[in-house]
CSV table of C-alpha atoms in Angstrom, one decimal:
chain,number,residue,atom,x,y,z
A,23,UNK,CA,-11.2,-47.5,16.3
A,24,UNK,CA,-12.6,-45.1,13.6
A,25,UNK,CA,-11.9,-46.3,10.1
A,26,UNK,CA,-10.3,-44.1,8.2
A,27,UNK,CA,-12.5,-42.1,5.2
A,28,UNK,CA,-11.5,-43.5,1.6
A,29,UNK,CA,-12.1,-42.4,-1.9
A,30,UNK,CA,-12.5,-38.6,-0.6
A,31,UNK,CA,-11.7,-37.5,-4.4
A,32,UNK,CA,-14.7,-39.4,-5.6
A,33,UNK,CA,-17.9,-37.4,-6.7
A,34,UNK,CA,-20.3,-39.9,-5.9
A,35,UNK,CA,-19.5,-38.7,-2.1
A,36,UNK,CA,-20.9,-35.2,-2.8
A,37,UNK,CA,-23.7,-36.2,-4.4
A,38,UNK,CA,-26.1,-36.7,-1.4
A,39,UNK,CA,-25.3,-32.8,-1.3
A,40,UNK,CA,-27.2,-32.0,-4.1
A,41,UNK,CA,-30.6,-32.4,-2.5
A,42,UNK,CA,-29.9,-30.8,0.5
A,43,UNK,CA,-28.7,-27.3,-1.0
A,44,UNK,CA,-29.3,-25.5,-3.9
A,45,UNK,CA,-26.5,-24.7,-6.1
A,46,UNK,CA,-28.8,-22.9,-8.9
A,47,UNK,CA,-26.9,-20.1,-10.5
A,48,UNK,CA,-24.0,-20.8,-9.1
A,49,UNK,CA,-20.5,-20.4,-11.8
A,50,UNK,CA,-17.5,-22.7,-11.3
A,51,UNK,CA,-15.1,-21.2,-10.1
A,52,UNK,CA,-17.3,-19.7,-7.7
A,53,UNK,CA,-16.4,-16.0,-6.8
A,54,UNK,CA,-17.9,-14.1,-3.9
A,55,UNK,CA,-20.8,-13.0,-5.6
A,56,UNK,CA,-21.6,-16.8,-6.3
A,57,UNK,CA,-21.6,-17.1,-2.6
A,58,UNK,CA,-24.0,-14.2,-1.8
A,59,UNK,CA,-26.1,-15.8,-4.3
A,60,UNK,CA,-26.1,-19.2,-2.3
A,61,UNK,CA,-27.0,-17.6,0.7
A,62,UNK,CA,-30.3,-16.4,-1.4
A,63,UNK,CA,-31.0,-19.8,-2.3
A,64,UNK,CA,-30.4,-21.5,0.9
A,65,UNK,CA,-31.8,-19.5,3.5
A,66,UNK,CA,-30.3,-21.7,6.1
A,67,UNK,CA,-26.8,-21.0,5.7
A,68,UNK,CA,-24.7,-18.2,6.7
A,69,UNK,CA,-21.3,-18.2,4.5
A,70,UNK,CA,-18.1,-16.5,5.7
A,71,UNK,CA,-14.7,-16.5,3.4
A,72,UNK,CA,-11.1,-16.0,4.7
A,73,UNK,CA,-8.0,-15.7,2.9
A,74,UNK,CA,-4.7,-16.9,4.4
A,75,UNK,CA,-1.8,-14.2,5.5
A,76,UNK,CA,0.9,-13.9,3.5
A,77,UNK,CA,4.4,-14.2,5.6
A,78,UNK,CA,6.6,-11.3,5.5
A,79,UNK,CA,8.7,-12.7,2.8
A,80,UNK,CA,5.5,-13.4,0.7
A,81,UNK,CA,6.7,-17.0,0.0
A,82,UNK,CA,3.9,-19.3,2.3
A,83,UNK,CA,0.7,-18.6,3.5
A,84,UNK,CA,0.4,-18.6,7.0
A,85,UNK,CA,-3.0,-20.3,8.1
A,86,UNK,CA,-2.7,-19.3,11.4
A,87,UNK,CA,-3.4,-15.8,10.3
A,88,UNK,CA,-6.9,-15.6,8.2
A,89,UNK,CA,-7.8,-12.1,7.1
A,90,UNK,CA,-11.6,-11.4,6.7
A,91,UNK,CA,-12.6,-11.7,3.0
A,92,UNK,CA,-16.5,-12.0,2.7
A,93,UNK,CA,-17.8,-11.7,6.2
A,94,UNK,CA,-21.8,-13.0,6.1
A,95,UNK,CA,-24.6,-10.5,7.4
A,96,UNK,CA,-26.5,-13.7,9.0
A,97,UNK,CA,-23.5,-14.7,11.0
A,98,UNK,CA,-25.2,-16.7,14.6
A,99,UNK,CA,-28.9,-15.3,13.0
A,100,UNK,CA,-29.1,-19.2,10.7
A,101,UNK,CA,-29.0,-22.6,11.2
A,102,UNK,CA,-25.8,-23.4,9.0
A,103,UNK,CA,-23.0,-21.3,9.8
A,104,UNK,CA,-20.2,-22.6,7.0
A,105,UNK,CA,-16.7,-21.1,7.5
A,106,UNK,CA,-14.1,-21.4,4.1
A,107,UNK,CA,-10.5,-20.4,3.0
A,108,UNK,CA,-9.8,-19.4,-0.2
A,109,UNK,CA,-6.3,-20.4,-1.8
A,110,UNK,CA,-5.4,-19.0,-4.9
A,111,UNK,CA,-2.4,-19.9,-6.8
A,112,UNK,CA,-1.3,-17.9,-9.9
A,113,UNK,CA,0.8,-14.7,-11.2
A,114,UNK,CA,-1.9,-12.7,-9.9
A,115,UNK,CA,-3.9,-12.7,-6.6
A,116,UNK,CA,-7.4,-12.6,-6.9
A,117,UNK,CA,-7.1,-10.1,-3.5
A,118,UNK,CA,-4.5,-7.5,-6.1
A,119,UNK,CA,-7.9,-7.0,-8.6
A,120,UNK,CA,-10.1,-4.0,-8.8
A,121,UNK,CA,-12.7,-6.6,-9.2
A,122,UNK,CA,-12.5,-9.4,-6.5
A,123,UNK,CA,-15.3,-11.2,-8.1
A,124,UNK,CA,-13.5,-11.2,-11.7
A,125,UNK,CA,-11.9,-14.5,-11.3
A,126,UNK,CA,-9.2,-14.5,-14.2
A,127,UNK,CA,-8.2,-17.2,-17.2
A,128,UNK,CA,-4.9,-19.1,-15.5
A,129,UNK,CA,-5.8,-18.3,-11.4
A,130,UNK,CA,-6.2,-21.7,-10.0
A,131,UNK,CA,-8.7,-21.2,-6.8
A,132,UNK,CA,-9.4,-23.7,-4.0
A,133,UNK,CA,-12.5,-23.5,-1.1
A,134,UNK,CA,-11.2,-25.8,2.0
A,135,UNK,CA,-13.7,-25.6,4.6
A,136,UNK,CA,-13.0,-25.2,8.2
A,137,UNK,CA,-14.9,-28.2,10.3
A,138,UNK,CA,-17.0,-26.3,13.1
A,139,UNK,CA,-14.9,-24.9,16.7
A,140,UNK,CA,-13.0,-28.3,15.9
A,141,UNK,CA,-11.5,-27.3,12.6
A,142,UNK,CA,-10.9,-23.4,14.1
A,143,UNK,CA,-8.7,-24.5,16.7
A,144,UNK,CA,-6.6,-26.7,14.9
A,145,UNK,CA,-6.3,-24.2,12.5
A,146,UNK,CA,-5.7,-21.4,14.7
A,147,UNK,CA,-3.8,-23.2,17.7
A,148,UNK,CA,-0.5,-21.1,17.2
A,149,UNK,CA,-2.3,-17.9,17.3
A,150,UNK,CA,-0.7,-17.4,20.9
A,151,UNK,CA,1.4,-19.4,23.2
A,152,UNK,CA,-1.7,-20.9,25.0
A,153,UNK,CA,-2.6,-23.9,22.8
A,154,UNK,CA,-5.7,-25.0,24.7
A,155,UNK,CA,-9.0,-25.2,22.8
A,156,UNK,CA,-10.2,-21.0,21.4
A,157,UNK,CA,-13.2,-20.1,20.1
A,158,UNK,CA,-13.4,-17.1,17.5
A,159,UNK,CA,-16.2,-14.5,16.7
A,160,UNK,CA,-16.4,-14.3,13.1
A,161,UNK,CA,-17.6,-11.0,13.0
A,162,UNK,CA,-15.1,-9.5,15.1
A,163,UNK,CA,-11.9,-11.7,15.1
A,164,UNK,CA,-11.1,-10.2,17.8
A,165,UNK,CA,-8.5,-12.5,20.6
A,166,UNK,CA,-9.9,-15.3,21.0
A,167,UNK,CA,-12.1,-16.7,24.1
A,168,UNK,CA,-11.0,-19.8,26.2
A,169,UNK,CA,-14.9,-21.0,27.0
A,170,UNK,CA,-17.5,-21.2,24.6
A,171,UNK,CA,-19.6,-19.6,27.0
A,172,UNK,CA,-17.7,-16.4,26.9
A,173,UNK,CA,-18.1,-16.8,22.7
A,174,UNK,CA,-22.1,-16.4,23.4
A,175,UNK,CA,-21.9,-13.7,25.9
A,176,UNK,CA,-20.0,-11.7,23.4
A,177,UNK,CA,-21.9,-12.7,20.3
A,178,UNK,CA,-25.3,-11.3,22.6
A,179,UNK,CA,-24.0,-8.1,24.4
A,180,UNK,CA,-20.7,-7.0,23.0
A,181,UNK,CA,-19.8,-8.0,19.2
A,182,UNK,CA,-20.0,-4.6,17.4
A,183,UNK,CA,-20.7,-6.7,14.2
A,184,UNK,CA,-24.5,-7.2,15.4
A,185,UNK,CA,-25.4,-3.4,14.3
A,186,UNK,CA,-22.9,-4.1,11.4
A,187,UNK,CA,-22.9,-7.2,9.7
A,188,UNK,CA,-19.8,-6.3,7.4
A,189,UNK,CA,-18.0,-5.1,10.5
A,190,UNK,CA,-15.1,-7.9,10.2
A,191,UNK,CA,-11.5,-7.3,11.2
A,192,UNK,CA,-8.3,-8.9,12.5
A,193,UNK,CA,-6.3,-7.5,14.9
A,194,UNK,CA,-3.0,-6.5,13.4
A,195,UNK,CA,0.0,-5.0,16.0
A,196,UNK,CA,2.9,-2.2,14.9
A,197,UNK,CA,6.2,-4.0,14.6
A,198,UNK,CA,9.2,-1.6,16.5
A,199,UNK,CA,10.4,1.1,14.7
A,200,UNK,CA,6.6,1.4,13.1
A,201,UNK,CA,4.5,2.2,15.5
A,202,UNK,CA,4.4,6.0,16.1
A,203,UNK,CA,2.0,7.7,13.5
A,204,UNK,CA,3.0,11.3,12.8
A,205,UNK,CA,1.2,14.0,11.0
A,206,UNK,CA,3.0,15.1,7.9
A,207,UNK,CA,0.6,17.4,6.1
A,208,UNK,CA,2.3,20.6,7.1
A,209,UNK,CA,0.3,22.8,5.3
A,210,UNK,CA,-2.4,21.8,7.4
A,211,UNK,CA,-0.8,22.4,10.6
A,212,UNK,CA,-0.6,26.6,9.7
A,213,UNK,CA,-3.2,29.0,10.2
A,214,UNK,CA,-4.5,30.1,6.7
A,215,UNK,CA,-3.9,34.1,6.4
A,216,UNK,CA,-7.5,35.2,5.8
A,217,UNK,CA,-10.5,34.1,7.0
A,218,UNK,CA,-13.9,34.4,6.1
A,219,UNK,CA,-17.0,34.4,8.3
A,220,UNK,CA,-20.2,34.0,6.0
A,221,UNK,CA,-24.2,34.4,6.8
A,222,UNK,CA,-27.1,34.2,4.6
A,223,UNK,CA,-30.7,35.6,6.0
A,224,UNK,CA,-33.7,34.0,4.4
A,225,UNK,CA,-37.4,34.7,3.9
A,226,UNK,CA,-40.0,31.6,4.9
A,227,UNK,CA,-42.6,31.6,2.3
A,228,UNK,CA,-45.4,29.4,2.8
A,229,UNK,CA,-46.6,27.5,-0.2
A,230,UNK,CA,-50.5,26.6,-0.8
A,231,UNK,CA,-51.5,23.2,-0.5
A,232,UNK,CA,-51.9,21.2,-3.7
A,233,UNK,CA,-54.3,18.6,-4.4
A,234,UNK,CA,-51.8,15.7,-6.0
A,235,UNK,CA,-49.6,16.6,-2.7
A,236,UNK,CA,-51.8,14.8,-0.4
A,237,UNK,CA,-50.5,11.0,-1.1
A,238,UNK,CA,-47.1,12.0,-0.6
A,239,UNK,CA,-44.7,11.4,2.2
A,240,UNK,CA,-42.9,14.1,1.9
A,241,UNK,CA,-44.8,17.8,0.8
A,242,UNK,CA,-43.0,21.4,0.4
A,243,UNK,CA,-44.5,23.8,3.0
A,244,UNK,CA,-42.1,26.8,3.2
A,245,UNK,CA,-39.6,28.3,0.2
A,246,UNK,CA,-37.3,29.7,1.3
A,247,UNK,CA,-35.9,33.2,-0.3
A,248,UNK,CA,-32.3,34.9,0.3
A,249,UNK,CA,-33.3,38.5,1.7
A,250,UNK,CA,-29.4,39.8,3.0
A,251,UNK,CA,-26.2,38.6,3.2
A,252,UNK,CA,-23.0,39.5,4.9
A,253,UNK,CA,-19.4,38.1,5.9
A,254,UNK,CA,-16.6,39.0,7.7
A,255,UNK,CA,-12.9,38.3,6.7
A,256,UNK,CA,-10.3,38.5,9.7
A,257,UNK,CA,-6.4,38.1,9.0
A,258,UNK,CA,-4.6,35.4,11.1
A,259,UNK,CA,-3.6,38.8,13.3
A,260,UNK,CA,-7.2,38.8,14.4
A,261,UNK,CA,-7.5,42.2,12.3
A,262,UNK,CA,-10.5,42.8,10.5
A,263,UNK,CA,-10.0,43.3,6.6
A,264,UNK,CA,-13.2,43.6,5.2
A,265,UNK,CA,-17.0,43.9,7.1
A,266,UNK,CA,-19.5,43.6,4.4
A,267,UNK,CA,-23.6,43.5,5.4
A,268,UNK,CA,-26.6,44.5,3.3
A,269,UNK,CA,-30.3,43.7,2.4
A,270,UNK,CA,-30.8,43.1,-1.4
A,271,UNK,CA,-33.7,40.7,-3.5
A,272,UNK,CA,-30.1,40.0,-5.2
A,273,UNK,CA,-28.2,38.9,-2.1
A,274,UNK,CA,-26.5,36.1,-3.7
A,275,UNK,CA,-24.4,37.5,-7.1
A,276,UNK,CA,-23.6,41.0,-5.0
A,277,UNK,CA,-22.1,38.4,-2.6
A,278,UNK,CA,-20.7,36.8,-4.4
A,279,UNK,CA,-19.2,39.8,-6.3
A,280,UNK,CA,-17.8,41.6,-3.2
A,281,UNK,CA,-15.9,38.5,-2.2
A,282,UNK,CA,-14.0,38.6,-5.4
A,283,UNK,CA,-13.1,42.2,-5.2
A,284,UNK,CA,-11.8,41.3,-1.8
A,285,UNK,CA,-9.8,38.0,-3.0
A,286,UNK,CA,-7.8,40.8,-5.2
A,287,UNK,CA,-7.2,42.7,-2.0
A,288,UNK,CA,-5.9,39.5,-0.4
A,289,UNK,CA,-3.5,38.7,-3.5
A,290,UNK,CA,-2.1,42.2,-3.0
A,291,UNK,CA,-1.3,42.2,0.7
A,292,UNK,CA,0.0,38.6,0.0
A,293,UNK,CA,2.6,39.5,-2.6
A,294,UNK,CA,3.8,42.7,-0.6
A,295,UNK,CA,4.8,41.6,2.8
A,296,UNK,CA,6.0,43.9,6.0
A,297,UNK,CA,10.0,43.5,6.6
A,298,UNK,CA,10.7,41.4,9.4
A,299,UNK,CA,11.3,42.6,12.7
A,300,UNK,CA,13.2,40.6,15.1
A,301,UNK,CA,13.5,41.9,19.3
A,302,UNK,CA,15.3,40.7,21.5
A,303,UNK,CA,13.7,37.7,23.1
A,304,UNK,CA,13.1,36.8,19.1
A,305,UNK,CA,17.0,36.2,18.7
A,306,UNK,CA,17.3,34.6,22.3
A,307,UNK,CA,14.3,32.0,20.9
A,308,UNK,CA,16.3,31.7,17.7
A,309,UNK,CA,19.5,31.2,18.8
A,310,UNK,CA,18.3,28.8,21.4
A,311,UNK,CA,15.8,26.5,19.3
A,312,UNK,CA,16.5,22.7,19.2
A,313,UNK,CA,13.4,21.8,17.7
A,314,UNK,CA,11.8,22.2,14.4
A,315,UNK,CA,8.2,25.0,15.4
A,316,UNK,CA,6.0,22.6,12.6
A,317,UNK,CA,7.2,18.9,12.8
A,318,UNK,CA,8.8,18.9,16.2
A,319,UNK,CA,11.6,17.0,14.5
A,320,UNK,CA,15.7,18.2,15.6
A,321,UNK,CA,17.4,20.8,14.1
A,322,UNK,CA,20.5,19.1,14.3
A,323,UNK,CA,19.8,16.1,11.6
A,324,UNK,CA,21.7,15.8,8.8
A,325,UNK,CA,20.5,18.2,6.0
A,326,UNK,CA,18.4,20.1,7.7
A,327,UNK,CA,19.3,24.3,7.2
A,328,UNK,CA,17.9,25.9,10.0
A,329,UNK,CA,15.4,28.9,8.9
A,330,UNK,CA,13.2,31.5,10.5
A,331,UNK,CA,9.7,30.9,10.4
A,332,UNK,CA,7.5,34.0,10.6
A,333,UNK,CA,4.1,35.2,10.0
A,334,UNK,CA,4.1,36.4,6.0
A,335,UNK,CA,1.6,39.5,6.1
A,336,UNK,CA,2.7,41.1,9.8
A,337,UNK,CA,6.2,39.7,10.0
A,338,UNK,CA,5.9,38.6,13.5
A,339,UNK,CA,8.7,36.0,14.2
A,340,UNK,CA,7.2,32.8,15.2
A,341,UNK,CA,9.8,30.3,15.7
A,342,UNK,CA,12.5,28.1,14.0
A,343,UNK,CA,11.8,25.5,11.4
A,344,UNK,CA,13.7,22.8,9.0
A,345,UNK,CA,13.9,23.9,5.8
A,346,UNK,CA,12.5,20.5,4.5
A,347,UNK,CA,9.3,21.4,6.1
A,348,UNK,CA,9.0,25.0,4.8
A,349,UNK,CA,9.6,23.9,1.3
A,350,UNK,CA,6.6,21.8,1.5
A,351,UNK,CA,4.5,24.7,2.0
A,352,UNK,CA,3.4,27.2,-1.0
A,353,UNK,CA,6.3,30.3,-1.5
A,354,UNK,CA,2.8,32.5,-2.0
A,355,UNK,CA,1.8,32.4,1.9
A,356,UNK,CA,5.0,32.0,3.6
A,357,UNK,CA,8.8,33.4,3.4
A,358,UNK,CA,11.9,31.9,4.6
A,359,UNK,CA,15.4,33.6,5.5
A,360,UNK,CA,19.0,31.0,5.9
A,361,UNK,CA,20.6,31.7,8.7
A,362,UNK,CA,24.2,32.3,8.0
């Protein structure tokens, strides 16, 4: 029989500790910057810190669950690999700072330490239904492996945290009803009206060598010199508004200058639109739609006004969209007719 440890709340029991590491510099409570500067002094140990998960009620901590908190670049690279969990008890979480190393007046904070594969598994047991022993990267956190030996072959070929030392992560799952991501920026979905197509031409001048260049790393050989510019800007009807190319020592400011006159151009053709011509096969597609043309989401919904959605400078009709979405984009670039 193993007799049971006594007196674990006694300091005289920590003491041996104090030759074997160096705690120099280190503040009580310790935040994670104390801990990176432990891993300076002790060049031995490799330090990772977890955090337990919150359950979905936010009323226990679920220590089956860790999330990655300070994950240690010399992970399987030292002799020591030390493995903590960080409670915190208080109004506020040390995790809810802008600062997590700003440990404030009234958050009480507790380091348990996790005792080798041993400690991990009884710790982690309930992570799935197979409670047999597991063994967990901490780089990755990935599943966890059923043979220490697959642990080692992962840690050597296939852990992506050997290229990237802060690389931790926990798998986390979609719960039903949450696990479709959409795209909701519709303004980025459209075609912007004009586009312009840019070039610079340059001049390579060669510079002289200079004496106090010589010791550098890094020396100037060429300058280079706008000579000509041009740009192109095409409307979304793949016409060509404006074709601008010339050679001038000035190439920059007359650029510059010609786009501007042309952004006036593009203000007046946006404010005076073509009236909107609907054929035959327009109405059929208009009449028939189910579907909104930008979100793909039904027409049929509950306050959602059907409305034509068309091309604002050459009133080509495009196809039928919710009004919710069309509201979101800016009156300027596009118009919208109710259907009555």
């Amino acid at each position: 029989m193993c007799r049971r440890a006594q007196h674990l709340n006694e300091i005289n029991r920590n003491q041996r500790y104090g030759t074997m590491v160096n705690f120099t510099g280190i503040n009580a409570p310790a935040s994670l910057r104390d801990i990176d500067r432990f891993e300076e002094n002790n060049p031995t140990f490799a330090v990772n810190d977890f955090k337990p998960v919150l359950s979905e009620k936010g009323e226990e901590l679920k220590t089956h669950k860790l999330d990655p908190l300070r994950i240690s670049e010399y992970n399987y690279r030292r002799e020591h690999l030390v493995d903590l969990i960080l409670f915190t008890q208080g109004e506020e979480g040390l995790t809810d700072r802008r600062n997590i190393n700003d440990v404030p007046e009234g958050l009480n904070t507790h380091y348990c330490l996790i005792n080798g594969e041993a400690g991990w598994h009884r710790i982690m047991r309930n992570w799935n239904k197979h409670h047999d022993h597991k063994y967990f990267c901490r780089h990755c956190l990935r599943a966890p492996f059923s043979r220490l030996d697959l642990l080692e072959d992962h840690i050597a070929f296939n852990c992506h945290g050997r290229n990237n030392p802060y690389a931790g992560q926990r798998e986390i799952f979609p719960k039903k009803g949450k696990h479709i991501s959409k795209f909701t920026n519709i303004k980025a979905l459209l075609k912007a009206p004009f586009v312009i197509y840019p070039d610079n031409e340059c001049d390579s001048n060669k510079l002289d060598e200079k004496e106090e260049d010589k010791n550098k790393n890094t020396v100037k050989t060429q300058k280079q010199v706008n000579n000509s510019f041009g740009y192109v800007m095409i409307q979304n009807d793949s016409d060509i508004i404006s074709n601008v190319f010339r050679r001038t020592a000035n190439s920059v400011e007359e650029k510059w200058k010609n786009m501007q006159e042309d952004l006036q151009m593009v203000k007046e053709i946006l404010q005076n639109p073509v009236e909107l011509k609907m054929t035959t096969s327009d109405w059929e597609k208009h009449n028939s739609a189910r579907k909104c043309y930008l979100c793909d989401g039904l027409l049929q919904e509950v306050r959602y006004n059907k409305v034509k959605y068309y091309d604002n400078e050459t009133q080509v009709f495009i196809g039928m969209d919710n009004n919710i979405d069309t509201s979101l984009l800016n009156p300027k670039h596009s118009e919208t007719l109710l259907q009555r």
